[in-house]
């Protein structure tokens, strides 16, 4: 079997996560693109480690992984509430993590007086449902988003929003896939996405796998490429969207929003409703994760800055709604002024 044939799948879709026989099979994204290495995780602590160290990453993907993590907790007879707390504490910005854990806890509460085997089965059913719904949402977003693109579109994107970042298919990347399937996508420019290089390592890997024409660019080439008139739209995912449409996504997305606005290019944010935080009015309330400075000074173990260089490494930024031409969810294309409740039809 080749590396590619060993990739996990769910509902016929390549997926970075699969639950099988009391364990989670996880594609270790820190090893891509060099190695396609599967991890077998059987303990909640291993799930938390994998999310924290970004072996699995992307807002929907970490939510789904945490959901399966709570199935493991039941498999192992662990206390569910502390297990949920340890998973929730791994990464603060993506609301999908909390959202998925809350769905699992609702099942737990509903089965308090039932036998452990029933609880375990119900948790697994709910985790599979969360996973399947995510793929379904992605396919819908793909269709809605592709309609926003002109025929022969050239699109700029950031980070990785593909199958790797989700339950399968992708969000902003799913729009690229759908547009490619419809023959209306000419070229993708993928920002490398410093410092963790999700664009260079992961999006480029997926674009190659899916045979979508692309060029990898350094993040700082974005302004120049827009000024050259080469970009029809910017597509980005999101980790948390406030009611007013302010959207947190990978650091650098705000920068692209400012640039796109300056050049008259639409920025579309593509995310499932599970990314909408209905409890917050604006982006000011979004917690922004700060990651270790070594990601900047010594990416992937290679020192590129003097020893003890001080750093600041926010992993996300918030793009104000005023810079977002539309937010695409599974229910359709939402235009400003945004009043997102998570129940849009
Ligand atoms: O730090 P990461 O790699 O988890 O950040 C991921 C992103 O910013 C994605 O754009 C976002 O989670 C949406 S993924 C469908």
Short mmCIF file of C-alpha atoms and ligand atoms in Angstrom, two decimals:
data_model
loop_
_atom_site.label_atom_id
_atom_site.label_comp_id
_atom_site.label_asym_id
_atom_site.label_seq_id
_atom_site.Cartn_x
_atom_site.Cartn_y
_atom_site.Cartn_z
CA UNK A 1 0.00 0.00 0.00
CA UNK A 2 1.30 3.49 -0.83
CA UNK A 3 1.34 6.31 1.73
CA UNK A 4 -1.60 7.93 -0.05
CA UNK A 5 -3.65 4.73 0.03
CA UNK A 6 -3.16 4.56 3.79
CA UNK A 7 -4.86 7.93 4.32
CA UNK A 8 -7.93 7.66 6.55
CA UNK A 9 -11.39 8.38 5.18
CA UNK A 10 -14.86 9.03 6.53
CA UNK A 11 -18.07 8.84 4.49
CA UNK A 12 -15.95 8.43 1.37
CA UNK A 13 -14.00 11.63 1.98
CA UNK A 14 -10.27 11.85 2.82
CA UNK A 15 -10.25 12.85 6.51
CA UNK A 16 -7.35 13.56 8.87
CA UNK A 17 -9.15 11.81 11.74
CA UNK A 18 -10.84 8.43 12.09
CA UNK A 19 -12.14 6.61 15.16
CA UNK A 20 -11.54 2.85 15.02
CA UNK A 21 -11.82 0.14 17.69
CA UNK A 22 -11.14 2.15 20.83
CA UNK A 23 -8.60 4.51 19.30
CA UNK A 24 -8.21 7.53 17.03
CA UNK A 25 -6.16 7.28 13.85
CA UNK A 26 -4.71 10.71 13.28
CA UNK A 27 -2.63 11.93 10.38
CA UNK A 28 0.30 13.73 12.07
CA UNK A 29 0.26 17.10 10.28
CA UNK A 30 3.56 18.17 11.82
CA UNK A 31 5.23 15.51 9.63
CA UNK A 32 3.69 16.66 6.35
CA UNK A 33 4.61 16.98 3.58
CA UNK A 34 7.73 14.84 4.12
CA UNK A 35 6.06 11.90 5.78
CA UNK A 36 2.53 10.55 5.80
CA UNK A 37 2.60 9.26 9.36
CA UNK A 38 -0.44 7.97 11.19
CA UNK A 39 -0.70 8.21 14.97
CA UNK A 40 -2.75 5.78 16.99
CA UNK A 41 -4.15 7.56 20.06
CA UNK A 42 -5.98 5.68 22.80
CA UNK A 43 -5.81 8.12 25.75
CA UNK A 44 -7.38 11.55 26.28
CA UNK A 45 -3.97 12.91 27.26
CA UNK A 46 -2.68 11.87 23.82
CA UNK A 47 -5.59 13.69 22.15
CA UNK A 48 -4.83 16.86 24.13
CA UNK A 49 -1.14 16.61 23.23
CA UNK A 50 -1.97 16.16 19.54
CA UNK A 51 -4.21 19.24 19.49
CA UNK A 52 -1.83 21.41 21.51
CA UNK A 53 1.16 20.51 19.34
CA UNK A 54 -0.89 20.90 16.17
CA UNK A 55 -0.53 17.33 15.00
CA UNK A 56 -4.17 17.98 14.18
CA UNK A 57 -5.18 21.60 13.63
CA UNK A 58 -7.82 23.69 11.92
CA UNK A 59 -10.94 24.74 13.84
CA UNK A 60 -13.41 22.03 12.73
CA UNK A 61 -10.77 19.27 12.86
CA UNK A 62 -9.83 19.95 16.47
CA UNK A 63 -13.51 20.00 17.45
CA UNK A 64 -14.10 16.61 15.83
CA UNK A 65 -10.91 15.20 17.36
CA UNK A 66 -11.97 16.37 20.82
CA UNK A 67 -15.39 14.75 20.30
CA UNK A 68 -13.73 11.42 19.54
CA UNK A 69 -11.42 12.10 22.50
CA UNK A 70 -14.46 12.03 24.79
CA UNK A 71 -15.44 8.68 23.30
CA UNK A 72 -11.98 7.46 24.32
CA UNK A 73 -12.61 8.83 27.81
CA UNK A 74 -15.74 6.67 28.02
CA UNK A 75 -13.86 3.68 26.52
CA UNK A 76 -11.26 4.00 29.26
CA UNK A 77 -13.70 4.69 32.08
CA UNK A 78 -12.25 8.18 32.63
CA UNK A 79 -14.27 10.95 34.28
CA UNK A 80 -15.91 12.81 31.39
CA UNK A 81 -16.02 16.34 32.84
CA UNK A 82 -12.28 16.60 33.65
CA UNK A 83 -11.49 14.99 30.29
CA UNK A 84 -13.62 17.63 28.57
CA UNK A 85 -11.85 20.35 30.55
CA UNK A 86 -8.41 19.11 29.53
CA UNK A 87 -9.40 19.06 25.85
CA UNK A 88 -11.04 22.49 26.02
CA UNK A 89 -7.84 23.97 27.51
CA UNK A 90 -5.66 22.94 24.56
CA UNK A 91 -6.28 25.87 22.20
CA UNK A 92 -8.33 28.98 23.00
CA UNK A 93 -9.31 30.65 19.73
CA UNK A 94 -11.28 28.11 17.68
CA UNK A 95 -14.81 28.06 19.06
CA UNK A 96 -15.52 24.80 17.23
CA UNK A 97 -13.54 23.05 19.95
CA UNK A 98 -15.85 24.26 22.72
CA UNK A 99 -18.89 23.77 20.50
CA UNK A 100 -18.09 20.10 19.83
CA UNK A 101 -17.25 19.43 23.49
CA UNK A 102 -20.54 21.02 24.57
CA UNK A 103 -22.46 18.78 22.18
CA UNK A 104 -20.73 15.74 23.66
CA UNK A 105 -21.40 16.93 27.21
CA UNK A 106 -25.10 17.29 26.42
CA UNK A 107 -25.12 13.58 25.49
CA UNK A 108 -23.21 12.77 28.67
CA UNK A 109 -25.73 14.66 30.81
CA UNK A 110 -28.59 12.88 29.07
CA UNK A 111 -27.06 9.48 29.93
CA UNK A 112 -26.02 10.07 33.53
CA UNK A 113 -28.26 7.34 34.92
CA UNK A 114 -27.74 4.91 32.05
CA UNK A 115 -25.21 2.06 31.81
CA UNK A 116 -21.69 3.01 30.70
CA UNK A 117 -22.07 0.98 27.51
CA UNK A 118 -25.09 3.05 26.49
CA UNK A 119 -23.23 6.27 27.22
CA UNK A 120 -20.24 5.13 25.19
CA UNK A 121 -22.43 4.15 22.21
CA UNK A 122 -24.31 7.46 22.38
CA UNK A 123 -21.08 9.46 22.54
CA UNK A 124 -19.69 7.62 19.52
CA UNK A 125 -22.89 8.22 17.57
CA UNK A 126 -22.73 11.95 18.41
CA UNK A 127 -19.04 12.21 17.45
CA UNK A 128 -19.77 10.50 14.13
CA UNK A 129 -22.69 12.88 13.63
CA UNK A 130 -20.51 15.94 14.30
CA UNK A 131 -17.96 14.57 11.83
CA UNK A 132 -20.53 13.76 9.14
CA UNK A 133 -22.30 17.11 9.55
CA UNK A 134 -18.99 18.91 9.08
CA UNK A 135 -18.33 17.20 5.76
CA UNK A 136 -21.89 17.95 4.67
CA UNK A 137 -21.51 21.60 5.66
CA UNK A 138 -18.24 21.84 3.77
CA UNK A 139 -19.78 20.50 0.59
CA UNK A 140 -22.62 23.05 0.86
CA UNK A 141 -20.16 25.88 1.47
CA UNK A 142 -18.17 24.71 -1.53
CA UNK A 143 -21.21 25.05 -3.76
CA UNK A 144 -22.31 28.43 -2.33
CA UNK A 145 -18.80 29.87 -2.40
CA UNK A 146 -17.95 28.72 -5.91
CA UNK A 147 -20.86 30.80 -7.23
CA UNK A 148 -19.11 33.92 -5.95
CA UNK A 149 -16.14 33.35 -8.23
CA UNK A 150 -16.00 34.52 -11.83
CA UNK A 151 -15.22 31.92 -14.51
CA UNK A 152 -11.47 31.45 -14.84
CA UNK A 153 -10.91 32.78 -11.31
CA UNK A 154 -7.54 33.30 -9.70
CA UNK A 155 -7.81 33.15 -5.93
CA UNK A 156 -5.49 33.95 -3.06
CA UNK A 157 -5.76 31.93 0.12
CA UNK A 158 -4.03 31.66 3.49
CA UNK A 159 -3.23 28.91 5.97
CA UNK A 160 -4.78 25.50 5.42
CA UNK A 161 -8.55 25.20 5.31
CA UNK A 162 -8.68 21.91 3.45
CA UNK A 163 -9.64 18.38 4.37
CA UNK A 164 -6.73 18.46 6.82
CA UNK A 165 -8.31 21.31 8.78
CA UNK A 166 -11.80 19.80 8.89
CA UNK A 167 -13.67 16.52 8.97
CA UNK A 168 -13.03 16.31 5.23
CA UNK A 169 -13.33 18.40 2.01
CA UNK A 170 -12.48 21.77 3.55
CA UNK A 171 -14.04 25.21 4.05
CA UNK A 172 -12.36 27.98 2.03
CA UNK A 173 -10.37 25.21 0.39
CA UNK A 174 -13.66 23.38 -0.26
CA UNK A 175 -14.74 26.39 -2.33
CA UNK A 176 -11.53 26.02 -4.34
CA UNK A 177 -12.27 22.33 -4.81
CA UNK A 178 -15.85 22.96 -5.89
CA UNK A 179 -14.79 25.71 -8.29
CA UNK A 180 -12.09 23.44 -9.68
CA UNK A 181 -14.60 20.59 -10.11
CA UNK A 182 -16.85 23.04 -12.00
CA UNK A 183 -13.95 24.10 -14.24
CA UNK A 184 -14.14 27.74 -13.15
CA UNK A 185 -10.88 27.97 -11.20
CA UNK A 186 -7.77 28.91 -13.11
CA UNK A 187 -5.14 29.29 -10.42
CA UNK A 188 -4.66 29.42 -6.66
CA UNK A 189 -2.01 31.52 -4.97
CA UNK A 190 -1.30 29.98 -1.57
CA UNK A 191 0.40 32.11 1.09
CA UNK A 192 3.09 30.10 2.84
CA UNK A 193 1.65 31.29 6.21
CA UNK A 194 4.51 32.07 8.54
CA UNK A 195 5.53 30.90 11.03
CA UNK A 196 4.02 27.40 11.08
CA UNK A 197 3.83 27.22 7.27
CA UNK A 198 0.41 25.63 7.00
CA UNK A 199 0.19 27.05 3.46
CA UNK A 200 3.55 25.74 2.29
CA UNK A 201 3.39 22.39 4.05
CA UNK A 202 -0.30 21.51 4.04
CA UNK A 203 -2.24 23.53 1.46
CA UNK A 204 0.44 22.90 -1.16
CA UNK A 205 0.27 19.18 -0.29
CA UNK A 206 -3.52 19.14 -0.71
CA UNK A 207 -3.47 21.22 -3.90
CA UNK A 208 -0.96 18.78 -5.39
CA UNK A 209 -2.99 15.79 -4.25
CA UNK A 210 -6.17 17.28 -5.76
CA UNK A 211 -4.35 18.38 -8.93
CA UNK A 212 -5.45 22.01 -8.59
CA UNK A 213 -3.10 24.46 -10.35
CA UNK A 214 -1.33 26.70 -7.83
CA UNK A 215 1.68 28.82 -6.97
CA UNK A 216 3.09 29.10 -3.49
CA UNK A 217 4.02 32.66 -2.51
CA UNK A 218 5.70 34.22 0.50
CA UNK A 219 3.18 36.05 2.66
CA UNK A 220 4.75 39.42 1.91
CA UNK A 221 4.12 38.99 -1.84
CA UNK A 222 0.36 39.42 -1.31
CA UNK A 223 0.28 43.21 -1.82
CA UNK A 224 2.35 43.05 -4.99
CA UNK A 225 0.31 40.26 -6.53
CA UNK A 226 -2.92 42.13 -5.81
CA UNK A 227 -1.53 45.35 -7.27
CA UNK A 228 -0.63 43.44 -10.43
CA UNK A 229 -4.36 42.77 -10.93
CA UNK A 230 -3.88 39.02 -10.72
CA UNK A 231 -6.35 38.21 -7.92
CA UNK A 232 -10.14 37.94 -8.32
CA UNK A 233 -10.92 37.02 -4.72
CA UNK A 234 -9.32 36.21 -1.39
CA UNK A 235 -10.70 33.16 0.42
CA UNK A 236 -10.08 32.52 4.11
CA UNK A 237 -11.41 30.24 6.80
CA UNK A 238 -12.21 31.27 10.35
CA UNK A 239 -11.69 30.05 13.90
CA UNK A 240 -14.33 32.21 15.54
CA UNK A 241 -16.85 34.65 14.09
CA UNK A 242 -18.64 37.19 16.25
CA UNK A 243 -22.31 38.15 15.75
CA UNK A 244 -21.26 41.31 13.91
CA UNK A 245 -19.12 39.32 11.43
CA UNK A 246 -15.67 40.14 12.87
CA UNK A 247 -13.70 36.99 12.11
CA UNK A 248 -10.63 35.50 13.79
CA UNK A 249 -8.40 33.47 11.51
CA UNK A 250 -4.73 32.66 11.05
CA UNK A 251 -2.36 35.54 11.69
CA UNK A 252 -2.00 37.49 8.45
CA UNK A 253 -5.65 37.25 7.41
CA UNK A 254 -6.36 40.79 8.66
CA UNK A 255 -3.40 41.96 6.62
CA UNK A 256 -4.92 40.34 3.52
CA UNK A 257 -8.26 41.97 4.36
CA UNK A 258 -6.70 45.44 4.42
CA UNK A 259 -4.84 44.77 1.20
CA UNK A 260 -7.89 43.32 -0.56
CA UNK A 261 -9.99 46.32 0.49
CA UNK A 262 -7.32 48.71 -0.83
CA UNK A 263 -7.23 46.93 -4.17
CA UNK A 264 -11.01 46.50 -4.51
CA UNK A 265 -10.82 42.71 -4.27
CA UNK A 266 -13.49 40.82 -2.29
CA UNK A 267 -12.43 38.87 0.80
CA UNK A 268 -14.76 35.96 1.47
CA UNK A 269 -14.71 34.16 4.81
CA UNK A 270 -15.90 30.56 4.57
CA UNK A 271 -16.83 28.73 7.76
CA UNK A 272 -19.53 26.44 9.12
CA UNK A 273 -22.09 27.76 11.60
CA UNK A 274 -20.18 25.90 14.32
CA UNK A 275 -17.55 28.66 13.94
CA UNK A 276 -20.04 31.40 14.85
CA UNK A 277 -19.76 32.34 18.50
CA UNK A 278 -23.29 33.48 19.25
CA UNK A 279 -22.25 34.63 22.74
CA UNK A 280 -20.05 37.50 21.57
CA UNK A 281 -21.07 40.72 19.87
CA UNK A 282 -17.74 41.65 18.29
CA UNK A 283 -14.21 40.47 17.61
CA UNK A 284 -12.90 42.35 20.66
CA UNK A 285 -14.09 39.43 22.76
CA UNK A 286 -12.21 36.75 20.82
CA UNK A 287 -9.32 35.19 22.79
CA UNK A 288 -6.17 35.13 20.68
CA UNK A 289 -3.76 32.27 21.20
CA UNK A 290 -0.09 33.15 21.61
CA UNK A 291 2.33 30.40 20.70
CA UNK A 292 5.96 29.76 21.66
CA UNK A 293 8.54 32.14 20.21
CA UNK A 294 10.58 29.21 18.92
CA UNK A 295 8.05 28.88 16.10
CA UNK A 296 9.53 32.18 14.83
CA UNK A 297 13.17 31.89 15.89
CA UNK A 298 13.71 28.21 15.22
CA UNK A 299 11.03 26.95 12.83
CA UNK A 300 11.10 23.17 12.61
CA UNK A 301 14.25 23.08 14.73
CA UNK A 302 16.37 25.32 12.50
CA UNK A 303 17.75 28.40 14.29
CA UNK A 304 17.22 31.48 12.15
CA UNK A 305 17.53 34.19 14.82
CA UNK A 306 20.20 34.92 17.42
CA UNK A 307 19.92 32.98 20.67
CA UNK A 308 17.44 34.46 23.18
CA UNK A 309 15.79 36.74 20.61
CA UNK A 310 12.61 38.12 22.23
CA UNK A 311 9.43 37.41 20.26
CA UNK A 312 5.70 37.90 20.16
CA UNK A 313 3.81 35.18 18.35
CA UNK A 314 0.03 35.64 18.14
CA UNK A 315 -1.37 32.72 16.14
CA UNK A 316 -4.52 34.53 14.98
CA UNK A 317 -5.82 37.99 14.19
CA UNK A 318 -9.30 39.44 13.83
CA UNK A 319 -10.47 40.81 10.50
CA UNK A 320 -13.17 43.45 11.05
CA UNK A 321 -16.48 42.74 9.36
CA UNK A 322 -16.10 45.95 7.34
CA UNK A 323 -13.34 44.25 5.32
CA UNK A 324 -15.32 41.07 4.61
CA UNK A 325 -17.40 41.11 1.41
CA UNK A 326 -19.38 38.00 2.42
CA UNK A 327 -19.40 35.18 4.93
CA UNK A 328 -20.23 31.81 3.43
CA UNK A 329 -21.75 29.16 5.70
CA UNK A 330 -23.58 25.95 4.87
CA UNK A 331 -26.82 27.93 4.75
CA UNK A 332 -25.65 30.34 2.07
CA UNK A 333 -23.88 33.60 1.39
CA UNK A 334 -24.31 36.26 4.08
CA UNK A 335 -23.65 39.90 3.23
CA UNK A 336 -23.06 42.86 5.53
CA UNK A 337 -24.37 44.15 7.80
CA UNK A 338 -23.88 40.84 9.57
CA UNK A 339 -26.18 39.79 12.38
CA UNK A 340 -25.11 36.21 12.85
CA UNK A 341 -27.04 34.04 15.24
CA UNK A 342 -25.78 30.63 14.15
CA UNK A 343 -29.33 29.88 12.99
CA UNK A 344 -29.16 31.61 9.59
CA UNK A 345 -31.34 30.08 6.91
O1 LIG B 1 -3.34 27.29 13.86
P1 LIG B 1 -4.19 26.51 12.92
O2 LIG B 1 -3.42 25.82 11.85
O3 LIG B 1 -5.13 25.57 13.66
O4 LIG B 1 -5.09 27.60 12.22
C1 LIG B 1 -6.06 27.21 11.30
C2 LIG B 1 -6.75 28.34 10.66
O5 LIG B 1 -6.51 29.48 10.94
C3 LIG B 1 -7.82 28.00 9.68
O6 LIG B 1 -7.94 28.97 8.70
C4 LIG B 1 -9.15 27.89 10.42
O7 LIG B 1 -9.05 27.02 11.51
C5 LIG B 1 -10.23 27.42 9.55
S1 LIG B 1 -9.94 25.76 9.06
C6 LIG B 1 -11.19 25.20 8.16
#
